[in-house]
Coordinates of C-alpha atoms in Angstrom, one line a residue:
M1 CA -33.5 11.9 -24.7
S2 CA -33.1 9.7 -21.7
S3 CA -36.3 8.8 -19.9
T4 CA -35.5 8.6 -16.3
R5 CA -38.5 9.9 -14.5
V6 CA -41.2 7.7 -12.8
L7 CA -44.5 8.9 -11.6
V8 CA -45.8 6.9 -8.6
L9 CA -49.5 6.7 -8.0
N10 CA -51.2 5.4 -4.9
S11 CA -55.0 5.5 -5.7
G12 CA -57.3 5.0 -2.8
S13 CA -61.1 5.0 -2.8
S14 CA -61.3 8.8 -2.4
S15 CA -57.7 9.9 -2.8
V16 CA -54.6 9.9 -5.0
K17 CA -51.2 10.2 -3.5
Y18 CA -48.4 10.8 -6.0
Q19 CA -44.7 11.4 -6.3
L20 CA -42.6 12.2 -9.4
L21 CA -39.0 10.9 -9.1
D22 CA -35.9 11.1 -11.2
M23 CA -34.2 7.8 -11.0
R24 CA -30.8 9.1 -12.1
D25 CA -30.2 10.3 -8.5
S26 CA -33.5 9.2 -6.8
S27 CA -34.5 12.8 -6.3
R28 CA -38.1 13.8 -5.8
L29 CA -39.2 16.3 -8.4
A30 CA -42.7 16.8 -6.9
V31 CA -45.1 15.2 -4.3
G32 CA -48.7 15.7 -3.7
L33 CA -52.1 14.4 -2.7
V34 CA -55.7 14.8 -4.0
E35 CA -58.2 13.9 -1.3
R36 CA -62.0 13.8 -0.8
I37 CA -62.5 12.9 -4.5
G38 CA -66.2 12.9 -5.4
E39 CA -67.0 15.7 -2.9
E40 CA -67.5 19.4 -3.5
T41 CA -64.7 20.1 -1.1
S42 CA -62.0 18.1 -2.7
R43 CA -58.4 19.2 -1.9
L44 CA -55.2 19.1 -3.8
K45 CA -51.8 19.8 -2.3
H46 CA -48.8 19.9 -4.5
T47 CA -45.2 20.6 -3.6
P48 CA -42.5 20.9 -6.3
H49 CA -38.9 20.1 -5.4
G50 CA -37.3 23.2 -3.9
G51 CA -40.5 25.2 -4.2
E52 CA -43.4 26.2 -2.0
A53 CA -46.5 24.0 -1.6
R54 CA -49.6 25.0 -3.6
E55 CA -53.0 24.0 -2.4
W56 CA -56.6 24.5 -3.7
T57 CA -60.0 23.3 -2.8
G58 CA -62.8 22.6 -5.2
S59 CA -64.9 19.8 -6.8
V60 CA -63.0 16.8 -8.2
P61 CA -65.7 14.4 -9.3
D62 CA -63.7 11.3 -10.0
H63 CA -60.2 9.8 -10.4
E64 CA -59.9 10.9 -14.0
A65 CA -60.5 14.5 -13.0
A66 CA -58.0 14.0 -10.1
L67 CA -55.3 12.7 -12.3
K68 CA -55.9 15.5 -14.8
A69 CA -55.5 18.0 -12.0
V70 CA -52.3 16.4 -10.9
A71 CA -51.0 16.6 -14.5
A72 CA -51.9 20.3 -14.6
E73 CA -50.0 21.0 -11.4
L74 CA -47.0 19.1 -12.7
A75 CA -47.1 21.0 -16.0
K76 CA -46.9 24.3 -14.1
D77 CA -43.5 23.1 -13.0
G78 CA -42.4 21.9 -16.4
L79 CA -42.9 18.3 -15.3
G80 CA -46.0 17.4 -17.3
L81 CA -47.2 13.9 -18.1
D82 CA -46.4 14.6 -21.8
S83 CA -42.7 14.9 -21.1
P84 CA -40.5 12.5 -23.0
E85 CA -38.4 12.1 -19.8
L86 CA -41.3 10.2 -18.2
A87 CA -40.3 6.5 -18.4
A88 CA -43.3 4.9 -16.7
I89 CA -46.1 5.2 -14.2
G90 CA -45.8 2.9 -11.2
H91 CA -49.0 2.0 -9.3
R92 CA -49.4 0.6 -5.9
V93 CA -51.8 -2.4 -6.0
V94 CA -52.7 -3.9 -2.7
H95 CA -53.6 -7.5 -3.6
G96 CA -51.8 -9.6 -6.3
G97 CA -52.7 -13.0 -5.0
L98 CA -50.2 -15.8 -5.8
R99 CA -49.8 -14.9 -9.5
F100 CA -48.0 -11.6 -9.1
T101 CA -44.7 -12.1 -7.3
E102 CA -42.8 -9.1 -8.8
P103 CA -43.6 -5.8 -10.5
T104 CA -45.6 -6.3 -13.7
V105 CA -46.2 -4.2 -16.8
V106 CA -50.0 -3.9 -17.0
D107 CA -51.9 -5.3 -20.0
D108 CA -55.5 -6.5 -20.3
A109 CA -54.8 -9.9 -18.8
V110 CA -53.1 -8.2 -15.7
L111 CA -56.1 -5.9 -15.3
A112 CA -58.5 -8.9 -15.5
E113 CA -56.5 -10.7 -12.8
I114 CA -56.4 -7.7 -10.5
E115 CA -60.2 -7.4 -10.9
R116 CA -60.6 -11.1 -10.2
L117 CA -59.0 -10.5 -6.8
V118 CA -61.5 -7.8 -5.8
P119 CA -63.5 -10.2 -3.6
V120 CA -60.4 -10.6 -1.3
A121 CA -59.5 -6.9 -1.4
P122 CA -62.8 -5.1 -1.9
L123 CA -61.7 -1.8 -0.3
H124 CA -58.4 -1.5 -2.2
N125 CA -58.2 -3.2 -5.6
P126 CA -61.1 -1.4 -7.2
A127 CA -59.5 2.0 -6.4
N128 CA -56.1 0.7 -7.7
L129 CA -57.8 -0.4 -10.9
T130 CA -59.4 3.0 -11.4
G131 CA -56.0 4.7 -11.0
I132 CA -54.4 2.4 -13.6
R133 CA -57.2 2.8 -16.1
T134 CA -57.2 6.6 -15.7
A135 CA -53.5 6.8 -16.2
Q136 CA -53.7 4.5 -19.3
A137 CA -56.3 6.8 -20.8
L138 CA -54.1 9.9 -20.3
R139 CA -50.9 8.2 -21.5
P140 CA -51.8 5.1 -23.5
D141 CA -48.2 5.0 -25.0
L142 CA -46.5 4.8 -21.6
P143 CA -45.8 1.6 -19.6
Q144 CA -48.0 1.3 -16.5
V145 CA -46.4 -0.9 -13.9
A146 CA -48.2 -2.6 -11.0
V147 CA -46.2 -3.1 -7.8
F148 CA -48.1 -5.4 -5.4
D149 CA -48.3 -5.1 -1.6
T150 CA -48.5 -8.9 -1.4
A151 CA -45.5 -9.7 -3.7
F152 CA -42.8 -9.6 -1.0
H153 CA -44.7 -12.2 1.1
T154 CA -45.1 -14.8 -1.7
T155 CA -41.8 -16.3 -0.5
M156 CA -43.5 -17.5 2.7
P157 CA -43.3 -21.3 3.0
E158 CA -46.6 -23.2 2.8
S159 CA -46.3 -24.0 6.5
A160 CA -46.6 -20.2 7.2
A161 CA -49.0 -19.3 4.4
R162 CA -51.6 -22.1 4.9
Y163 CA -54.5 -21.9 7.4
A164 CA -55.4 -25.2 9.0
I165 CA -58.7 -25.7 7.3
D166 CA -60.0 -28.1 4.7
V167 CA -57.5 -27.9 1.8
E168 CA -60.1 -28.2 -1.0
T169 CA -62.3 -25.4 0.5
A170 CA -59.3 -23.2 1.0
D171 CA -58.1 -23.7 -2.6
A172 CA -61.5 -23.2 -4.1
H173 CA -61.9 -19.8 -2.5
R174 CA -58.2 -18.7 -2.4
V175 CA -58.1 -18.7 1.4
R176 CA -54.6 -18.4 2.6
R177 CA -52.3 -15.8 4.2
Y178 CA -51.1 -13.2 1.7
G179 CA -49.7 -10.5 3.9
F180 CA -49.7 -6.7 3.1
H181 CA -47.4 -3.7 3.5
G182 CA -45.0 -5.8 1.5
T183 CA -43.4 -2.8 -0.4
S184 CA -42.6 -1.2 3.0
H185 CA -41.3 -4.5 4.5
A186 CA -39.0 -5.0 1.4
Y187 CA -37.6 -1.5 1.6
V188 CA -37.1 -1.5 5.3
S189 CA -35.5 -4.9 5.5
R190 CA -32.9 -3.9 2.9
A191 CA -32.3 -0.5 4.4
T192 CA -31.8 -2.2 7.8
A193 CA -29.1 -4.5 6.3
K194 CA -27.4 -1.4 4.8
L195 CA -27.5 0.3 8.2
L196 CA -25.7 -2.6 9.6
G197 CA -23.1 -2.6 6.8
R198 CA -24.1 -6.0 5.6
A199 CA -25.7 -7.6 2.6
P200 CA -29.5 -8.3 2.8
E201 CA -28.9 -12.0 2.2
D202 CA -26.7 -12.2 5.3
V203 CA -29.2 -10.5 7.7
N204 CA -32.3 -11.8 9.6
V205 CA -34.6 -8.9 10.4
I206 CA -38.0 -8.5 12.2
V207 CA -39.7 -5.5 10.6
L208 CA -42.5 -3.8 12.5
H209 CA -44.6 -1.5 10.3
L210 CA -46.6 0.4 12.8
G211 CA -49.0 2.9 11.4
N212 CA -52.8 3.1 11.6
G213 CA -52.5 -0.2 9.9
A214 CA -49.8 -2.3 11.4
S215 CA -48.0 -5.5 10.4
A216 CA -44.9 -7.5 11.4
S217 CA -42.7 -9.6 9.2
A218 CA -39.9 -12.1 9.7
V219 CA -37.3 -11.7 6.9
R220 CA -34.5 -14.3 6.5
G221 CA -31.7 -13.3 4.2
G222 CA -33.9 -10.8 2.3
R223 CA -36.9 -13.2 1.9
C224 CA -40.1 -13.0 3.9
V225 CA -40.7 -16.2 5.8
D226 CA -43.7 -15.0 7.9
T227 CA -45.9 -12.0 8.3
S228 CA -48.8 -11.0 10.6
M229 CA -51.5 -10.0 8.1
G230 CA -53.4 -12.8 6.4
L231 CA -56.1 -13.2 3.8
T232 CA -56.9 -9.6 4.5
P233 CA -55.2 -6.8 6.4
L234 CA -57.4 -7.6 9.5
E235 CA -55.2 -10.3 11.0
G236 CA -52.3 -9.8 13.3
L237 CA -51.3 -6.8 15.4
V238 CA -53.7 -4.4 17.2
M239 CA -54.1 -1.5 14.8
G240 CA -55.7 1.9 14.8
T241 CA -59.2 0.7 14.0
R242 CA -58.7 -3.0 13.3
S243 CA -58.9 -5.8 15.9
G244 CA -56.0 -8.0 14.7
D245 CA -55.9 -11.6 16.0
M246 CA -59.0 -12.9 17.7
D247 CA -61.0 -16.1 18.1
P248 CA -62.9 -16.5 14.8
A249 CA -65.8 -17.9 16.9
V250 CA -66.4 -14.3 18.1
I251 CA -68.0 -13.7 14.7
F252 CA -70.5 -16.6 15.1
H253 CA -71.2 -15.5 18.7
L254 CA -72.0 -11.9 17.6
M255 CA -74.3 -13.3 14.8
R256 CA -76.2 -15.7 17.0
V257 CA -76.3 -13.9 20.3
G258 CA -75.8 -10.3 19.3
G259 CA -78.0 -10.5 16.2
M260 CA -75.4 -8.7 14.1
S261 CA -75.1 -9.2 10.3
A262 CA -72.0 -10.1 8.5
D263 CA -71.6 -6.5 7.2
E264 CA -72.1 -5.1 10.7
I265 CA -69.4 -7.4 12.1
D266 CA -67.1 -6.5 9.2
T267 CA -67.5 -2.8 10.1
L268 CA -67.0 -3.5 13.8
L269 CA -63.7 -5.4 13.3
N270 CA -62.3 -3.1 10.6
N271 CA -63.5 0.3 11.6
R272 CA -64.5 0.3 15.3
S273 CA -62.0 -2.0 16.9
G274 CA -58.3 -1.8 17.7
L275 CA -57.2 1.3 19.6
I276 CA -60.3 3.3 18.6
G277 CA -62.5 0.5 19.9
L278 CA -60.6 0.2 23.1
C279 CA -60.3 3.9 24.1
G280 CA -62.0 6.0 21.4
D281 CA -58.7 7.3 19.9
N282 CA -56.5 5.8 17.2
D283 CA -53.8 8.5 17.3
M284 CA -50.9 7.2 19.5
R285 CA -49.9 10.8 20.4
E286 CA -53.3 11.5 21.9
I287 CA -53.3 8.1 23.7
R288 CA -49.9 8.9 25.2
R289 CA -51.2 12.3 26.3
R290 CA -54.2 10.7 27.9
I291 CA -52.0 8.2 29.7
D292 CA -49.8 11.0 31.1
E293 CA -53.0 12.5 32.5
G294 CA -53.9 9.3 34.2
D295 CA -56.6 8.0 31.8
E296 CA -57.0 4.2 32.5
R297 CA -58.8 3.4 29.3
A298 CA -56.0 4.8 27.3
R299 CA -53.4 2.9 29.4
L300 CA -55.3 -0.4 28.9
A301 CA -55.4 0.2 25.1
F302 CA -51.7 0.9 25.1
D303 CA -50.9 -2.2 27.2
I304 CA -53.0 -4.4 24.9
Y305 CA -51.3 -2.9 21.8
I306 CA -47.8 -3.6 23.3
H307 CA -48.8 -7.1 24.6
R308 CA -49.7 -8.2 21.0
L309 CA -46.6 -6.5 19.6
K310 CA -44.3 -8.4 22.0
K311 CA -46.0 -11.7 21.2
Y312 CA -45.1 -11.2 17.6
I313 CA -41.5 -10.2 18.3
G314 CA -41.0 -13.3 20.4
A315 CA -42.7 -15.5 17.8
Y316 CA -40.6 -14.2 15.0
C317 CA -37.4 -14.7 17.1
A318 CA -38.5 -18.3 17.3
V319 CA -39.3 -18.5 13.5
L320 CA -36.0 -16.9 12.5
G321 CA -33.8 -18.7 15.1
R322 CA -31.1 -16.0 14.7
V323 CA -32.2 -12.3 14.7
D324 CA -29.7 -9.6 13.7
A325 CA -32.1 -6.6 13.9
V326 CA -35.5 -5.4 14.8
A327 CA -36.6 -2.4 12.7
F328 CA -39.4 0.0 13.6
T329 CA -41.0 1.9 10.8
A330 CA -44.1 3.8 9.6
G331 CA -45.9 6.6 11.5
V332 CA -46.0 5.1 15.0
G333 CA -42.8 3.0 14.7
E334 CA -40.8 6.0 13.5
N335 CA -42.1 8.6 15.9
S336 CA -43.2 7.0 19.1
A337 CA -40.3 6.4 21.5
P338 CA -42.6 5.1 24.2
V339 CA -43.9 2.3 21.9
R340 CA -40.4 1.3 20.9
E341 CA -39.3 1.3 24.5
A342 CA -42.3 -0.7 25.8
A343 CA -42.1 -3.2 22.9
V344 CA -38.7 -4.5 23.8
A345 CA -38.9 -4.0 27.6
G346 CA -38.3 -7.3 29.4
L347 CA -36.9 -9.0 26.3
E348 CA -33.3 -8.7 27.3
Q349 CA -32.9 -12.5 27.3
L350 CA -33.7 -12.3 23.5
G351 CA -30.8 -9.8 23.2
L352 CA -33.2 -6.8 22.8
A353 CA -32.8 -3.4 24.5
V354 CA -33.0 0.2 23.7
D355 CA -30.7 3.1 24.8
D356 CA -33.0 5.7 26.3
G357 CA -30.9 8.6 24.9
L358 CA -30.8 7.2 21.4
N359 CA -34.4 6.3 21.5
A360 CA -35.4 9.8 22.4
V361 CA -33.7 11.3 19.3
R362 CA -35.9 12.2 16.4
G363 CA -34.7 12.1 12.8
D364 CA -35.4 11.3 9.2
E365 CA -32.5 9.0 8.6
P366 CA -32.1 5.3 9.6
R367 CA -30.5 5.0 13.0
L368 CA -29.7 2.5 15.7
I369 CA -31.4 3.0 19.1
S370 CA -29.9 -0.1 20.9
P371 CA -26.8 0.0 23.2
A372 CA -23.5 -0.5 21.4
D373 CA -23.0 -3.9 23.0
A374 CA -26.5 -5.2 22.2
R375 CA -26.7 -8.7 20.7
V376 CA -29.6 -7.7 18.5
A377 CA -29.6 -4.3 16.8
V378 CA -32.8 -2.2 17.3
A379 CA -33.3 0.3 14.6
V380 CA -35.6 3.1 13.5
V381 CA -35.8 3.0 9.7
P382 CA -38.1 5.4 7.9
T383 CA -40.1 3.6 5.2
D384 CA -40.2 4.9 1.7
E385 CA -42.9 2.9 -0.3
E386 CA -42.9 5.4 -3.1
M387 CA -39.2 5.1 -3.7
E388 CA -39.5 1.3 -3.6
I389 CA -42.3 1.4 -6.2
A390 CA -40.3 3.8 -8.4
T391 CA -37.1 1.7 -8.0
Q392 CA -39.0 -1.5 -9.0
T393 CA -40.8 0.2 -11.8
Y394 CA -37.7 1.7 -13.3
A395 CA -35.7 -1.5 -13.0
L396 CA -38.4 -3.2 -15.1
V397 CA -38.9 -0.6 -17.9
G398 CA -36.2 2.1 -17.5
K399 CA -34.5 2.5 -20.9
D400 CA -33.3 5.3 -23.0
G401 CA -36.2 7.0 -24.6

């Protein structure tokens, strides 16, 4: 029997997102989410293809219990983890350092390296490891494939990846720019080339992944040459709760003058900054509602967000030299017409503009929102990280069972 199915797992600290896909036609057989793992009010939502969503609330004490619950829901639809049609399980892993530049079948050495990278991804890699180990325990005979968020960015030249600090110190502590959201940037850059009817190697694209976390990338001929996130996902654009770029001396100032500890500053910059720090909201829909009502704090937060975004668009036009397209993706990028309009407003000299009518249209398919005669295409391209993970996983291990 042909093994053509891939289960994609995205394990967070207290959640597991999953999709089961059939790679013969890239169809989704089931999607779901387990959240609030470790609480009495854990919740599982499961939707089979063509069926109605099922949802229940109860105690899911750990990731092993979560994955067993997922397996039970899949089994109800005849899609259990024991199926011989399941070719592999693909796992999102946030940080792969410099070693992992492509999807990798997990073995003990791979697990050890992912664990070694925990200090530079303390919020993400431990949860990713838990998901992998739990899946291994449930299906020890099945290939587990790690797909790394950082992999797409490993093509950055050293001039973009290095920080201008003492080289020995940087190397000793693995301090460099790794970038994140790479699975999304890879998918969207290729999908944008397809939208233009061109091969990825012939297209230069600026990808703007704008969600609660946000990042930009400059992609030349299918290869990332720069990206906004750095050693961690804190660098770069203004985000929902993260500050993005700032003078690093702010940290020393807060320690010396504000009496704050390193952990307090970490929490400030990652959880109490960005849009939520500026105006108390990190939902762009709510911010736009407040702006419409005349709220000045919301307006300032939006203006700061857009100012940073424009700086990166301009910078990446300079990095790439020739830009064929700017692609907006992720929750804000796909759904907020005001953000897209404001981000390119005033950039006509760079060949950028949006058509108001096209920009106002909502849809689930990749689409152009720039005028027909625009020198640079502006596109909305819905991201599909799960499909990208499944595609990479199946390309690595998909064989007849």
